[in-house]
């Protein structure tokens, strides 16, 4: 057989296998590879990781995954009693690798921007260092595009974008002044941050904006590690707190009985992405992973659009397929 024919067959097989992996894995192929063969989470032992939104869901699960390997933590959110529970869980799973002083509770409302610098000072006073900031706090949305009040657009951007950018700027300045520009900024974005899902227009726009801010940071500060982690549907309480189209209103629904990845698996994958300093990763159960791959490619997005109605996309997102 001619060399070119062999090459062609090898290429077809390679792409076939690659697409099969999109269908069977619960995250992008590179992240799955690192979870099996990459740097272990133990390589981060002793580092200090500050997680916002650590009182529940993905933030809590990430904290527990890191604590298991002796990573020192700053846990931030508004609900102090939940943070205390997460702190106790972290110390328990660390099996002697962490003491109470290694898991620092820092109550914080992300929306109080004027407090951000003093919160960072408290972290530095406590640990005398900070290695990674994980911007995880945030709220989602369910609303018809046409019905969204402009105040909701502003409120959602305030929490999911501006508060994150503001806190990150303080931490980046600390890295530039104190560590020669070396440090790590991570963020929980969303598959809605590079694909577009129905009935969450402001949220999609906010996560797209956050991704752009962080990618621009990486271009300006190449020594900084920047990790954008994008989950698909995850089984957390986030629908309780999600914005609607009306200011002050919350969706108030549970995600129980929906087909969603567990927060624990999501936390493990996020921890792997951070330990391996991966710049862009995502996760989600079938068919979210395959849809995420298509969303990254304009031609595939167009083809997918022929088959996926807004109703189907919504069913997948709400774990009803
Ligand atoms: N679940 C999903 O399907 C999914 C998918 C993609 C992306 N995400 C993203 O994942 C992140 C975490 O969400 P989750 O699903 O884990 O939901 P969650 O369980 O509701 O967690 C949200 C966290 O954000 C904190 N938070 C909310 N408003 C805050 C404020 N003003 N100041 C400080 N902390 C605040 C909450 O803590 P307090 O209430 O104690 O302050 C809580 O710890 C969000 O950025 C979300 O956009 C979630």
PDB file of C-alpha atoms in Angstrom, residues 1-10:
ATOM      1  CA  UNK A   1       0.000   0.000   0.000  1.00  0.00           C
ATOM      2  CA  UNK A   2       1.301   3.399  -0.882  1.00  0.00           C
ATOM      3  CA  UNK A   3       2.643   5.557   1.936  1.00  0.00           C
ATOM      4  CA  UNK A   4      -0.011   8.225   1.346  1.00  0.00           C
ATOM      5  CA  UNK A   5      -2.830   5.687   1.658  1.00  0.00           C
ATOM      6  CA  UNK A   6      -1.402   4.441   4.968  1.00  0.00           C
ATOM      7  CA  UNK A   7      -1.105   7.992   6.217  1.00  0.00           C
ATOM      8  CA  UNK A   8      -4.710   8.681   5.240  1.00  0.00           C
ATOM      9  CA  UNK A   9      -5.977   5.562   7.086  1.00  0.00           C
ATOM     10  CA  UNK A  10      -3.916   6.474  10.185  1.00  0.00           C
TER      11      UNK A  10
END
